JSON list of C-alpha atoms in Angstrom, two decimals:
[
{"chain": "A", "resi": 1497, "resn": "MET", "atom": "CA", "xyz": [-18.16, -9.71, -1.53]},
{"chain": "A", "resi": 1498, "resn": "SER", "atom": "CA", "xyz": [-20.10, -6.53, -0.75]},
{"chain": "A", "resi": 1499, "resn": "ASN", "atom": "CA", "xyz": [-21.05, -4.40, -3.72]},
{"chain": "A", "resi": 1500, "resn": "ILE", "atom": "CA", "xyz": [-18.02, -2.26, -4.61]},
{"chain": "A", "resi": 1501, "resn": "GLN", "atom": "CA", "xyz": [-18.27, 0.72, -6.91]},
{"chain": "A", "resi": 1502, "resn": "ARG", "atom": "CA", "xyz": [-15.16, 0.45, -9.09]},
{"chain": "A", "resi": 1503, "resn": "ILE", "atom": "CA", "xyz": [-14.77, 3.71, -10.97]},
{"chain": "A", "resi": 1504, "resn": "LYS", "atom": "CA", "xyz": [-12.46, 4.77, -13.79]},
{"chain": "A", "resi": 1505, "resn": "PHE", "atom": "CA", "xyz": [-9.67, 7.14, -12.74]},
{"chain": "A", "resi": 1506, "resn": "LEU", "atom": "CA", "xyz": [-7.28, 8.39, -15.43]},
{"chain": "A", "resi": 1507, "resn": "ASN", "atom": "CA", "xyz": [-5.41, 5.32, -16.70]},
{"chain": "A", "resi": 1508, "resn": "THR", "atom": "CA", "xyz": [-6.65, 2.93, -13.99]},
{"chain": "A", "resi": 1509, "resn": "PHE", "atom": "CA", "xyz": [-9.54, 2.19, -11.62]},
{"chain": "A", "resi": 1510, "resn": "ILE", "atom": "CA", "xyz": [-10.36, 2.98, -7.99]},
{"chain": "A", "resi": 1511, "resn": "ASP", "atom": "CA", "xyz": [-12.75, 1.25, -5.60]},
{"chain": "A", "resi": 1512, "resn": "ASN", "atom": "CA", "xyz": [-14.81, 4.13, -4.23]},
{"chain": "A", "resi": 1513, "resn": "LEU", "atom": "CA", "xyz": [-14.79, 3.18, -0.55]},
{"chain": "A", "resi": 1514, "resn": "THR", "atom": "CA", "xyz": [-14.33, 4.81, 2.82]},
{"chain": "A", "resi": 1515, "resn": "ALA", "atom": "CA", "xyz": [-11.66, 3.39, 5.14]},
{"chain": "A", "resi": 1516, "resn": "GLN", "atom": "CA", "xyz": [-14.32, 1.62, 7.21]},
{"chain": "A", "resi": 1517, "resn": "GLU", "atom": "CA", "xyz": [-15.89, 0.09, 4.10]},
{"chain": "A", "resi": 1518, "resn": "ALA", "atom": "CA", "xyz": [-12.44, -1.03, 2.95]},
{"chain": "A", "resi": 1519, "resn": "LYS", "atom": "CA", "xyz": [-11.79, -2.63, 6.35]},
{"chain": "A", "resi": 1520, "resn": "ALA", "atom": "CA", "xyz": [-15.04, -4.61, 6.03]},
{"chain": "A", "resi": 1521, "resn": "CYS", "atom": "CA", "xyz": [-14.02, -5.72, 2.52]},
{"chain": "A", "resi": 1522, "resn": "VAL", "atom": "CA", "xyz": [-10.66, -6.98, 3.81]},
{"chain": "A", "resi": 1523, "resn": "ASP", "atom": "CA", "xyz": [-12.52, -9.04, 6.40]},
{"chain": "A", "resi": 1524, "resn": "GLU", "atom": "CA", "xyz": [-14.76, -10.53, 3.71]},
{"chain": "A", "resi": 1525, "resn": "LEU", "atom": "CA", "xyz": [-11.84, -11.37, 1.44]},
{"chain": "A", "resi": 1526, "resn": "ILE", "atom": "CA", "xyz": [-10.01, -13.20, 4.23]},
{"chain": "A", "resi": 1527, "resn": "ASN", "atom": "CA", "xyz": [-13.01, -15.46, 4.57]},
{"chain": "A", "resi": 1528, "resn": "GLU", "atom": "CA", "xyz": [-13.53, -16.07, 0.85]},
{"chain": "A", "resi": 1529, "resn": "PRO", "atom": "CA", "xyz": [-11.71, -18.88, -1.01]},
{"chain": "A", "resi": 1530, "resn": "GLY", "atom": "CA", "xyz": [-8.56, -17.85, -2.87]},
{"chain": "A", "resi": 1531, "resn": "ASN", "atom": "CA", "xyz": [-5.48, -15.69, -2.39]},
{"chain": "A", "resi": 1532, "resn": "HIS", "atom": "CA", "xyz": [-6.52, -12.05, -2.72]},
{"chain": "A", "resi": 1533, "resn": "TYR", "atom": "CA", "xyz": [-4.57, -8.82, -2.88]},
{"chain": "A", "resi": 1534, "resn": "VAL", "atom": "CA", "xyz": [-5.02, -5.10, -2.29]},
{"chain": "A", "resi": 1535, "resn": "VAL", "atom": "CA", "xyz": [-3.17, -2.30, -4.08]},
{"chain": "A", "resi": 1536, "resn": "THR", "atom": "CA", "xyz": [-2.99, 1.30, -2.90]},
{"chain": "A", "resi": 1537, "resn": "PRO", "atom": "CA", "xyz": [-2.30, 3.76, -5.74]},
{"chain": "A", "resi": 1538, "resn": "ASN", "atom": "CA", "xyz": [-1.22, 7.32, -5.03]},
{"chain": "A", "resi": 1539, "resn": "SER", "atom": "CA", "xyz": [-0.12, 9.88, -7.62]},
{"chain": "A", "resi": 1540, "resn": "ASP", "atom": "CA", "xyz": [3.36, 8.32, -7.85]},
{"chain": "A", "resi": 1541, "resn": "ILE", "atom": "CA", "xyz": [1.94, 4.87, -8.59]},
{"chain": "A", "resi": 1542, "resn": "VAL", "atom": "CA", "xyz": [-0.58, 6.23, -11.11]},
{"chain": "A", "resi": 1543, "resn": "VAL", "atom": "CA", "xyz": [2.31, 7.83, -13.01]},
{"chain": "A", "resi": 1544, "resn": "LYS", "atom": "CA", "xyz": [4.39, 4.64, -12.83]},
{"chain": "A", "resi": 1545, "resn": "MET", "atom": "CA", "xyz": [1.46, 2.70, -14.34]},
{"chain": "A", "resi": 1546, "resn": "GLN", "atom": "CA", "xyz": [1.65, 4.89, -17.43]},
{"chain": "A", "resi": 1547, "resn": "ASP", "atom": "CA", "xyz": [5.15, 3.55, -18.20]},
{"chain": "A", "resi": 1548, "resn": "ASP", "atom": "CA", "xyz": [4.71, -0.01, -16.87]},
{"chain": "A", "resi": 1549, "resn": "PRO", "atom": "CA", "xyz": [1.98, -2.11, -18.52]},
{"chain": "A", "resi": 1550, "resn": "GLU", "atom": "CA", "xyz": [2.66, -5.02, -16.15]},
{"chain": "A", "resi": 1551, "resn": "LEU", "atom": "CA", "xyz": [2.09, -2.81, -13.09]},
{"chain": "A", "resi": 1552, "resn": "LEU", "atom": "CA", "xyz": [-1.06, -1.37, -14.65]},
{"chain": "A", "resi": 1553, "resn": "ASP", "atom": "CA", "xyz": [-2.44, -4.85, -15.33]},
{"chain": "A", "resi": 1554, "resn": "ILE", "atom": "CA", "xyz": [-1.63, -6.06, -11.81]},
{"chain": "A", "resi": 1555, "resn": "CYS", "atom": "CA", "xyz": [-3.33, -3.06, -10.21]},
{"chain": "A", "resi": 1556, "resn": "ASN", "atom": "CA", "xyz": [-6.40, -3.31, -12.41]},
{"chain": "A", "resi": 1557, "resn": "LYS", "atom": "CA", "xyz": [-6.83, -6.99, -11.48]},
{"chain": "A", "resi": 1558, "resn": "ALA", "atom": "CA", "xyz": [-6.54, -6.40, -7.73]},
{"chain": "A", "resi": 1559, "resn": "ASP", "atom": "CA", "xyz": [-9.39, -7.47, -5.46]},
{"chain": "A", "resi": 1560, "resn": "LEU", "atom": "CA", "xyz": [-9.31, -4.02, -3.85]},
{"chain": "A", "resi": 1561, "resn": "ILE", "atom": "CA", "xyz": [-7.88, -0.78, -5.27]},
{"chain": "A", "resi": 1562, "resn": "LEU", "atom": "CA", "xyz": [-7.68, 1.87, -2.54]},
{"chain": "A", "resi": 1563, "resn": "THR", "atom": "CA", "xyz": [-6.82, 5.56, -2.84]},
{"chain": "A", "resi": 1564, "resn": "ASP", "atom": "CA", "xyz": [-3.60, 6.35, -0.97]},
{"chain": "A", "resi": 1565, "resn": "GLY", "atom": "CA", "xyz": [-3.25, 10.00, -1.91]},
{"chain": "A", "resi": 1566, "resn": "GLN", "atom": "CA", "xyz": [-5.17, 13.21, -1.19]},
{"chain": "A", "resi": 1567, "resn": "ILE", "atom": "CA", "xyz": [-4.05, 14.61, -4.54]},
{"chain": "A", "resi": 1568, "resn": "VAL", "atom": "CA", "xyz": [-5.74, 11.65, -6.25]},
{"chain": "A", "resi": 1569, "resn": "VAL", "atom": "CA", "xyz": [-8.97, 12.44, -4.36]},
{"chain": "A", "resi": 1570, "resn": "LYS", "atom": "CA", "xyz": [-8.85, 16.11, -5.34]},
{"chain": "A", "resi": 1571, "resn": "LEU", "atom": "CA", "xyz": [-8.07, 15.30, -8.98]},
{"chain": "A", "resi": 1572, "resn": "SER", "atom": "CA", "xyz": [-10.94, 12.79, -9.10]},
{"chain": "A", "resi": 1573, "resn": "ARG", "atom": "CA", "xyz": [-13.35, 15.62, -8.31]},
{"chain": "A", "resi": 1574, "resn": "MET", "atom": "CA", "xyz": [-11.82, 17.80, -11.02]},
{"chain": "A", "resi": 1575, "resn": "ILE", "atom": "CA", "xyz": [-12.35, 15.18, -13.73]},
{"chain": "A", "resi": 1576, "resn": "GLY", "atom": "CA", "xyz": [-15.90, 14.27, -12.73]},
{"chain": "A", "resi": 1577, "resn": "THR", "atom": "CA", "xyz": [-15.33, 10.92, -10.98]},
{"chain": "A", "resi": 1578, "resn": "PRO", "atom": "CA", "xyz": [-15.31, 11.96, -7.29]},
{"chain": "A", "resi": 1579, "resn": "ILE", "atom": "CA", "xyz": [-13.75, 9.54, -4.80]},
{"chain": "A", "resi": 1580, "resn": "LYS", "atom": "CA", "xyz": [-15.37, 9.44, -1.33]},
{"chain": "A", "resi": 1581, "resn": "GLU", "atom": "CA", "xyz": [-12.21, 9.81, 0.70]},
{"chain": "A", "resi": 1582, "resn": "ARG", "atom": "CA", "xyz": [-8.53, 9.09, 0.87]},
{"chain": "A", "resi": 1583, "resn": "VAL", "atom": "CA", "xyz": [-7.69, 5.70, 2.38]},
{"chain": "A", "resi": 1584, "resn": "ALA", "atom": "CA", "xyz": [-4.17, 6.60, 3.52]},
{"chain": "A", "resi": 1585, "resn": "MET", "atom": "CA", "xyz": [-2.01, 3.56, 4.19]},
{"chain": "A", "resi": 1586, "resn": "THR", "atom": "CA", "xyz": [-0.37, 5.29, 7.15]},
{"chain": "A", "resi": 1587, "resn": "ASP", "atom": "CA", "xyz": [-3.84, 5.29, 8.73]},
{"chain": "A", "resi": 1588, "resn": "PHE", "atom": "CA", "xyz": [-5.36, 2.19, 7.10]},
{"chain": "A", "resi": 1589, "resn": "VAL", "atom": "CA", "xyz": [-2.59, -0.05, 8.42]},
{"chain": "A", "resi": 1590, "resn": "TRP", "atom": "CA", "xyz": [-4.12, 0.56, 11.86]},
{"chain": "A", "resi": 1591, "resn": "ASN", "atom": "CA", "xyz": [-7.59, -0.32, 10.54]},
{"chain": "A", "resi": 1592, "resn": "VAL", "atom": "CA", "xyz": [-6.12, -3.62, 9.41]},
{"chain": "A", "resi": 1593, "resn": "MET", "atom": "CA", "xyz": [-4.44, -4.17, 12.78]},
{"chain": "A", "resi": 1594, "resn": "ASP", "atom": "CA", "xyz": [-7.73, -3.35, 14.52]},
{"chain": "A", "resi": 1595, "resn": "LEU", "atom": "CA", "xyz": [-9.45, -5.98, 12.38]},
{"chain": "A", "resi": 1596, "resn": "ALA", "atom": "CA", "xyz": [-6.77, -8.59, 13.08]},
{"chain": "A", "resi": 1597, "resn": "ASP", "atom": "CA", "xyz": [-6.92, -7.83, 16.79]},
{"chain": "A", "resi": 1598, "resn": "GLU", "atom": "CA", "xyz": [-10.73, -8.06, 16.84]},
{"chain": "A", "resi": 1599, "resn": "LYS", "atom": "CA", "xyz": [-10.94, -11.29, 14.84]},
{"chain": "A", "resi": 1600, "resn": "GLY", "atom": "CA", "xyz": [-7.74, -13.05, 15.94]},
{"chain": "A", "resi": 1601, "resn": "TYR", "atom": "CA", "xyz": [-6.20, -13.00, 12.47]},
{"chain": "A", "resi": 1602, "resn": "LYS", "atom": "CA", "xyz": [-2.49, -13.83, 12.12]},
{"chain": "A", "resi": 1603, "resn": "VAL", "atom": "CA", "xyz": [-0.40, -11.05, 10.55]},
{"chain": "A", "resi": 1604, "resn": "PHE", "atom": "CA", "xyz": [2.92, -11.38, 8.68]},
{"chain": "A", "resi": 1605, "resn": "LEU", "atom": "CA", "xyz": [4.98, -8.20, 8.15]},
{"chain": "A", "resi": 1606, "resn": "PHE", "atom": "CA", "xyz": [7.23, -8.47, 5.10]},
{"chain": "A", "resi": 1607, "resn": "GLY", "atom": "CA", "xyz": [9.84, -6.08, 3.70]},
{"chain": "A", "resi": 1608, "resn": "GLY", "atom": "CA", "xyz": [11.52, -2.84, 4.67]},
{"chain": "A", "resi": 1609, "resn": "LYS", "atom": "CA", "xyz": [15.00, -2.45, 6.14]},
{"chain": "A", "resi": 1610, "resn": "GLU", "atom": "CA", "xyz": [15.65, -4.96, 8.90]},
{"chain": "A", "resi": 1611, "resn": "GLU", "atom": "CA", "xyz": [16.15, -2.44, 11.71]},
{"chain": "A", "resi": 1612, "resn": "VAL", "atom": "CA", "xyz": [13.14, -0.39, 10.61]},
{"chain": "A", "resi": 1613, "resn": "LEU", "atom": "CA", "xyz": [10.91, -3.47, 10.38]},
{"chain": "A", "resi": 1614, "resn": "GLU", "atom": "CA", "xyz": [12.02, -4.57, 13.86]},
{"chain": "A", "resi": 1615, "resn": "LYS", "atom": "CA", "xyz": [11.10, -1.17, 15.29]},
{"chain": "A", "resi": 1616, "resn": "ALA", "atom": "CA", "xyz": [7.76, -1.13, 13.45]},
{"chain": "A", "resi": 1617, "resn": "THR", "atom": "CA", "xyz": [6.96, -4.61, 14.78]},
{"chain": "A", "resi": 1618, "resn": "GLU", "atom": "CA", "xyz": [7.74, -3.42, 18.31]},
{"chain": "A", "resi": 1619, "resn": "LYS", "atom": "CA", "xyz": [5.48, -0.38, 17.90]},
{"chain": "A", "resi": 1620, "resn": "ILE", "atom": "CA", "xyz": [2.58, -2.50, 16.67]},
{"chain": "A", "resi": 1621, "resn": "LYS", "atom": "CA", "xyz": [3.00, -4.96, 19.54]},
{"chain": "A", "resi": 1622, "resn": "GLU", "atom": "CA", "xyz": [3.04, -2.08, 22.03]},
{"chain": "A", "resi": 1623, "resn": "LYS", "atom": "CA", "xyz": [-0.29, -0.85, 20.68]},
{"chain": "A", "resi": 1624, "resn": "TYR", "atom": "CA", "xyz": [-1.84, -4.33, 20.31]},
{"chain": "A", "resi": 1625, "resn": "PRO", "atom": "CA", "xyz": [-0.40, -6.63, 22.99]},
{"chain": "A", "resi": 1626, "resn": "ARG", "atom": "CA", "xyz": [-2.78, -9.47, 22.04]},
{"chain": "A", "resi": 1627, "resn": "LEU", "atom": "CA", "xyz": [-2.27, -9.21, 18.28]},
{"chain": "A", "resi": 1628, "resn": "ASN", "atom": "CA", "xyz": [-0.73, -12.29, 16.71]},
{"chain": "A", "resi": 1629, "resn": "ILE", "atom": "CA", "xyz": [2.13, -11.02, 14.55]},
{"chain": "A", "resi": 1630, "resn": "ILE", "atom": "CA", "xyz": [3.07, -14.48, 13.40]},
{"chain": "A", "resi": 1631, "resn": "ASP", "atom": "CA", "xyz": [6.33, -13.33, 11.77]},
{"chain": "A", "resi": 1632, "resn": "SER", "atom": "CA", "xyz": [8.19, -10.31, 10.41]},
{"chain": "A", "resi": 1633, "resn": "TYR", "atom": "CA", "xyz": [10.89, -10.72, 7.79]},
{"chain": "A", "resi": 1634, "resn": "SER", "atom": "CA", "xyz": [13.13, -8.37, 5.83]},
{"chain": "A", "resi": 1635, "resn": "PRO", "atom": "CA", "xyz": [14.33, -10.35, 2.80]},
{"chain": "A", "resi": 1636, "resn": "PRO", "atom": "CA", "xyz": [17.77, -9.72, 1.25]},
{"chain": "A", "resi": 1637, "resn": "PHE", "atom": "CA", "xyz": [17.96, -6.93, -1.31]},
{"chain": "A", "resi": 1638, "resn": "GLY", "atom": "CA", "xyz": [17.19, -8.32, -4.76]},
{"chain": "A", "resi": 1639, "resn": "PHE", "atom": "CA", "xyz": [15.67, -11.51, -3.35]},
{"chain": "A", "resi": 1640, "resn": "GLU", "atom": "CA", "xyz": [12.95, -11.46, -6.00]},
{"chain": "A", "resi": 1641, "resn": "ASN", "atom": "CA", "xyz": [15.62, -12.11, -8.67]},
{"chain": "A", "resi": 1642, "resn": "ASN", "atom": "CA", "xyz": [17.32, -14.91, -6.74]},
{"chain": "A", "resi": 1643, "resn": "LYS", "atom": "CA", "xyz": [15.54, -18.25, -7.15]},
{"chain": "A", "resi": 1644, "resn": "GLU", "atom": "CA", "xyz": [16.69, -19.71, -3.81]},
{"chain": "A", "resi": 1645, "resn": "GLN", "atom": "CA", "xyz": [15.97, -16.57, -1.79]},
{"chain": "A", "resi": 1646, "resn": "LEU", "atom": "CA", "xyz": [12.57, -16.11, -3.40]},
{"chain": "A", "resi": 1647, "resn": "GLU", "atom": "CA", "xyz": [11.65, -19.73, -2.70]},
{"chain": "A", "resi": 1648, "resn": "ALA", "atom": "CA", "xyz": [12.82, -19.37, 0.90]},
{"chain": "A", "resi": 1649, "resn": "ALA", "atom": "CA", "xyz": [10.66, -16.25, 1.33]},
{"chain": "A", "resi": 1650, "resn": "ASN", "atom": "CA", "xyz": [7.60, -17.96, -0.15]},
{"chain": "A", "resi": 1651, "resn": "GLN", "atom": "CA", "xyz": [8.06, -21.01, 2.06]},
{"chain": "A", "resi": 1652, "resn": "ARG", "atom": "CA", "xyz": [8.54, -18.92, 5.18]},
{"chain": "A", "resi": 1653, "resn": "ILE", "atom": "CA", "xyz": [5.31, -17.04, 4.49]},
{"chain": "A", "resi": 1654, "resn": "LYS", "atom": "CA", "xyz": [3.39, -20.21, 3.62]},
{"chain": "A", "resi": 1655, "resn": "LYS", "atom": "CA", "xyz": [4.55, -22.10, 6.71]},
{"chain": "A", "resi": 1656, "resn": "SER", "atom": "CA", "xyz": [3.48, -19.21, 8.94]},
{"chain": "A", "resi": 1657, "resn": "ASP", "atom": "CA", "xyz": [-0.18, -19.87, 8.06]},
{"chain": "A", "resi": 1658, "resn": "ALA", "atom": "CA", "xyz": [-0.79, -16.11, 8.14]},
{"chain": "A", "resi": 1659, "resn": "ASP", "atom": "CA", "xyz": [-4.20, -14.63, 7.36]},
{"chain": "A", "resi": 1660, "resn": "ILE", "atom": "CA", "xyz": [-2.86, -11.21, 6.33]},
{"chain": "A", "resi": 1661, "resn": "LEU", "atom": "CA", "xyz": [0.44, -10.36, 4.61]},
{"chain": "A", "resi": 1662, "resn": "ILE", "atom": "CA", "xyz": [1.50, -6.71, 4.84]},
{"chain": "A", "resi": 1663, "resn": "VAL", "atom": "CA", "xyz": [4.14, -5.97, 2.18]},
{"chain": "A", "resi": 1664, "resn": "PHE", "atom": "CA", "xyz": [6.61, -3.08, 2.61]},
{"chain": "A", "resi": 1665, "resn": "LEU", "atom": "CA", "xyz": [8.67, -3.37, -0.59]},
{"chain": "A", "resi": 1666, "resn": "GLY", "atom": "CA", "xyz": [7.76, -0.16, -2.44]},
{"chain": "A", "resi": 1667, "resn": "CYS", "atom": "CA", "xyz": [6.24, 0.20, -5.89]},
{"chain": "A", "resi": 1668, "resn": "PRO", "atom": "CA", "xyz": [6.45, -1.61, -8.29]},
{"chain": "A", "resi": 1669, "resn": "LYS", "atom": "CA", "xyz": [8.39, -4.38, -6.49]},
{"chain": "A", "resi": 1670, "resn": "GLN", "atom": "CA", "xyz": [5.63, -5.07, -3.95]},
{"chain": "A", "resi": 1671, "resn": "GLU", "atom": "CA", "xyz": [2.83, -5.29, -6.52]},
{"chain": "A", "resi": 1672, "resn": "LYS", "atom": "CA", "xyz": [4.85, -7.60, -8.78]},
{"chain": "A", "resi": 1673, "resn": "PHE", "atom": "CA", "xyz": [6.01, -9.77, -5.89]},
{"chain": "A", "resi": 1674, "resn": "ILE", "atom": "CA", "xyz": [2.44, -10.32, -4.73]},
{"chain": "A", "resi": 1675, "resn": "ALA", "atom": "CA", "xyz": [0.99, -10.96, -8.20]},
{"chain": "A", "resi": 1676, "resn": "ASN", "atom": "CA", "xyz": [3.73, -13.43, -9.12]},
{"chain": "A", "resi": 1677, "resn": "ASN", "atom": "CA", "xyz": [3.88, -15.28, -5.79]},
{"chain": "A", "resi": 1678, "resn": "LYS", "atom": "CA", "xyz": [0.52, -15.11, -4.00]},
{"chain": "A", "resi": 1679, "resn": "ASP", "atom": "CA", "xyz": [-0.47, -18.57, -5.21]},
{"chain": "A", "resi": 1680, "resn": "LYS", "atom": "CA", "xyz": [2.86, -19.95, -3.97]},
{"chain": "A", "resi": 1681, "resn": "TYR", "atom": "CA", "xyz": [2.81, -18.54, -0.44]},
{"chain": "A", "resi": 1682, "resn": "CYS", "atom": "CA", "xyz": [-0.99, -18.88, -0.13]},
{"chain": "A", "resi": 1683, "resn": "VAL", "atom": "CA", "xyz": [-2.17, -16.15, 2.24]},
{"chain": "A", "resi": 1684, "resn": "PRO", "atom": "CA", "xyz": [-5.87, -15.13, 2.08]},
{"chain": "A", "resi": 1685, "resn": "ILE", "atom": "CA", "xyz": [-5.03, -11.44, 1.61]},
{"chain": "A", "resi": 1686, "resn": "SER", "atom": "CA", "xyz": [-1.87, -9.46, 0.79]},
{"chain": "A", "resi": 1687, "resn": "ILE", "atom": "CA", "xyz": [-1.80, -5.67, 1.12]},
{"chain": "A", "resi": 1688, "resn": "THR", "atom": "CA", "xyz": [0.76, -3.26, -0.36]},
{"chain": "A", "resi": 1689, "resn": "MET", "atom": "CA", "xyz": [1.89, -0.77, 2.28]},
{"chain": "A", "resi": 1690, "resn": "GLY", "atom": "CA", "xyz": [5.12, 0.59, 0.74]},
{"chain": "A", "resi": 1691, "resn": "GLY", "atom": "CA", "xyz": [6.98, 3.13, 2.87]},
{"chain": "A", "resi": 1692, "resn": "CYS", "atom": "CA", "xyz": [4.34, 2.95, 5.59]},
{"chain": "A", "resi": 1693, "resn": "VAL", "atom": "CA", "xyz": [6.83, 0.91, 7.65]},
{"chain": "A", "resi": 1694, "resn": "ASP", "atom": "CA", "xyz": [8.97, 4.06, 8.10]},
{"chain": "A", "resi": 1695, "resn": "PHE", "atom": "CA", "xyz": [6.02, 5.92, 9.63]},
{"chain": "A", "resi": 1696, "resn": "ILE", "atom": "CA", "xyz": [5.07, 3.04, 11.94]},
{"chain": "A", "resi": 1697, "resn": "ALA", "atom": "CA", "xyz": [8.66, 2.78, 13.15]},
{"chain": "A", "resi": 1698, "resn": "GLY", "atom": "CA", "xyz": [8.81, 6.53, 13.76]},
{"chain": "A", "resi": 1699, "resn": "LYS", "atom": "CA", "xyz": [11.64, 7.01, 11.27]},
{"chain": "A", "resi": 1700, "resn": "VAL", "atom": "CA", "xyz": [9.54, 9.50, 9.28]},
{"chain": "A", "resi": 1701, "resn": "LYS", "atom": "CA", "xyz": [7.04, 11.94, 10.81]},
{"chain": "A", "resi": 1702, "resn": "ARG", "atom": "CA", "xyz": [3.52, 12.48, 9.47]},
{"chain": "A", "resi": 1703, "resn": "ALA", "atom": "CA", "xyz": [2.58, 15.91, 8.20]},
{"chain": "A", "resi": 1704, "resn": "PRO", "atom": "CA", "xyz": [0.24, 18.06, 10.33]},
{"chain": "A", "resi": 1705, "resn": "GLN", "atom": "CA", "xyz": [-3.43, 17.28, 9.73]},
{"chain": "A", "resi": 1706, "resn": "TRP", "atom": "CA", "xyz": [-4.06, 20.52, 7.86]},
{"chain": "A", "resi": 1707, "resn": "MET", "atom": "CA", "xyz": [-1.33, 19.63, 5.35]},
{"chain": "A", "resi": 1708, "resn": "GLN", "atom": "CA", "xyz": [-2.79, 16.12, 4.93]},
{"chain": "A", "resi": 1709, "resn": "ASP", "atom": "CA", "xyz": [-6.24, 17.59, 4.27]},
{"chain": "A", "resi": 1710, "resn": "ALA", "atom": "CA", "xyz": [-4.86, 20.12, 1.80]},
{"chain": "A", "resi": 1711, "resn": "GLY", "atom": "CA", "xyz": [-3.00, 17.46, -0.18]},
{"chain": "A", "resi": 1712, "resn": "LEU", "atom": "CA", "xyz": [0.37, 18.83, 0.93]},
{"chain": "A", "resi": 1713, "resn": "GLU", "atom": "CA", "xyz": [1.65, 15.80, 2.79]},
{"chain": "A", "resi": 1714, "resn": "TRP", "atom": "CA", "xyz": [4.04, 15.16, -0.09]},
{"chain": "A", "resi": 1715, "resn": "PHE", "atom": "CA", "xyz": [5.61, 18.61, 0.48]},
{"chain": "A", "resi": 1716, "resn": "TYR", "atom": "CA", "xyz": [6.16, 17.89, 4.16]},
{"chain": "A", "resi": 1717, "resn": "ARG", "atom": "CA", "xyz": [7.80, 14.63, 3.14]},
{"chain": "A", "resi": 1718, "resn": "PHE", "atom": "CA", "xyz": [9.99, 16.49, 0.66]},
{"chain": "A", "resi": 1719, "resn": "LEU", "atom": "CA", "xyz": [11.14, 18.92, 3.36]},
{"chain": "A", "resi": 1720, "resn": "GLN", "atom": "CA", "xyz": [12.34, 15.98, 5.49]},
{"chain": "A", "resi": 1721, "resn": "GLU", "atom": "CA", "xyz": [14.42, 14.39, 2.69]},
{"chain": "A", "resi": 1722, "resn": "PRO", "atom": "CA", "xyz": [14.79, 16.97, -0.11]},
{"chain": "A", "resi": 1723, "resn": "LYS", "atom": "CA", "xyz": [17.67, 15.29, -1.97]},
{"chain": "A", "resi": 1724, "resn": "ARG", "atom": "CA", "xyz": [16.03, 11.86, -2.05]},
{"chain": "A", "resi": 1725, "resn": "MET", "atom": "CA", "xyz": [12.49, 13.04, -2.81]},
{"chain": "A", "resi": 1726, "resn": "PHE", "atom": "CA", "xyz": [13.13, 15.89, -5.29]},
{"chain": "A", "resi": 1727, "resn": "LYS", "atom": "CA", "xyz": [13.07, 13.77, -8.46]},
{"chain": "A", "resi": 1728, "resn": "ARG", "atom": "CA", "xyz": [9.99, 11.82, -7.37]},
{"chain": "A", "resi": 1729, "resn": "TYR", "atom": "CA", "xyz": [7.89, 14.87, -6.55]},
{"chain": "A", "resi": 1730, "resn": "PHE", "atom": "CA", "xyz": [9.14, 17.53, -8.95]},
{"chain": "A", "resi": 1731, "resn": "VAL", "atom": "CA", "xyz": [10.08, 15.46, -12.00]},
{"chain": "A", "resi": 1732, "resn": "ASP", "atom": "CA", "xyz": [8.15, 12.18, -11.98]},
{"chain": "A", "resi": 1733, "resn": "ASP", "atom": "CA", "xyz": [4.91, 12.76, -10.06]},
{"chain": "A", "resi": 1734, "resn": "ILE", "atom": "CA", "xyz": [4.16, 16.12, -11.67]},
{"chain": "A", "resi": 1735, "resn": "ARG", "atom": "CA", "xyz": [3.32, 14.15, -14.81]},
{"chain": "A", "resi": 1736, "resn": "ILE", "atom": "CA", "xyz": [-0.04, 13.25, -13.24]},
{"chain": "A", "resi": 1737, "resn": "PHE", "atom": "CA", "xyz": [-1.30, 16.71, -14.25]},
{"chain": "A", "resi": 1738, "resn": "GLY", "atom": "CA", "xyz": [-0.58, 15.83, -17.87]},
{"chain": "A", "resi": 1739, "resn": "LEU", "atom": "CA", "xyz": [-2.65, 12.69, -17.40]},
{"chain": "A", "resi": 1740, "resn": "VAL", "atom": "CA", "xyz": [-5.49, 14.78, -15.99]},
{"chain": "A", "resi": 1741, "resn": "LYS", "atom": "CA", "xyz": [-5.46, 16.96, -19.11]},
{"chain": "A", "resi": 1742, "resn": "ALA", "atom": "CA", "xyz": [-5.48, 13.86, -21.32]},
{"chain": "A", "resi": 1743, "resn": "TYR", "atom": "CA", "xyz": [-8.28, 12.04, -19.48]},
{"chain": "A", "resi": 1744, "resn": "LYS", "atom": "CA", "xyz": [-10.47, 14.93, -18.25]},
{"chain": "A", "resi": 1745, "resn": "LYS", "atom": "CA", "xyz": [-14.09, 14.58, -19.32]},
{"chain": "A", "resi": 1746, "resn": "GLY", "atom": "CA", "xyz": [-15.43, 16.99, -21.86]}
]
């Protein structure tokens, strides 16, 4: 694959790529032997890694590690390991769809609430009428802990003969599902997209561009669902600043 600059960032690593470079890497991985996967750490995931050695190991072994968080980009500059740009999944999902549309790749959409996934699938098909969405499936809650349901999910994905698996399960479920099952369902590339399905479906609105650029998209998200997002943003994710203090150079 093309030369990727994998740099150290706090407790993990980041592939220092632009969105267009990442899109080209996805294309290369699809055409290389093996079952590859892409992870997309933001500040929330970086904090979760600190408490979850399995998640940290999975992310560090990924074929691509992309930066889904403007705060991560800004912090990388503060600690002396600047990242080129944010590769936001809410934007990069369309880069992946562009690629699939251009090359005729088959896409499988996996995860998210059933009604939300259906709406997201409709939205993608409206934008890309020729795109081959080979299947979309919302597995039962807790399927990963049910042997029969997990096997059924793996077989459904495998039989689809998809080229790209987009996984909307949220962290750390999506990362662990992919790492533990990619060699069972056998898709050339699997990409973690988390809550991106809500944005595609139109259930959640994107922040204005100026807030995205300023690293305030999280605050816009908090204003939409304050009760649900308070703990994540104001209790859990704030710990990333402690990590910065611990890992900052010099």
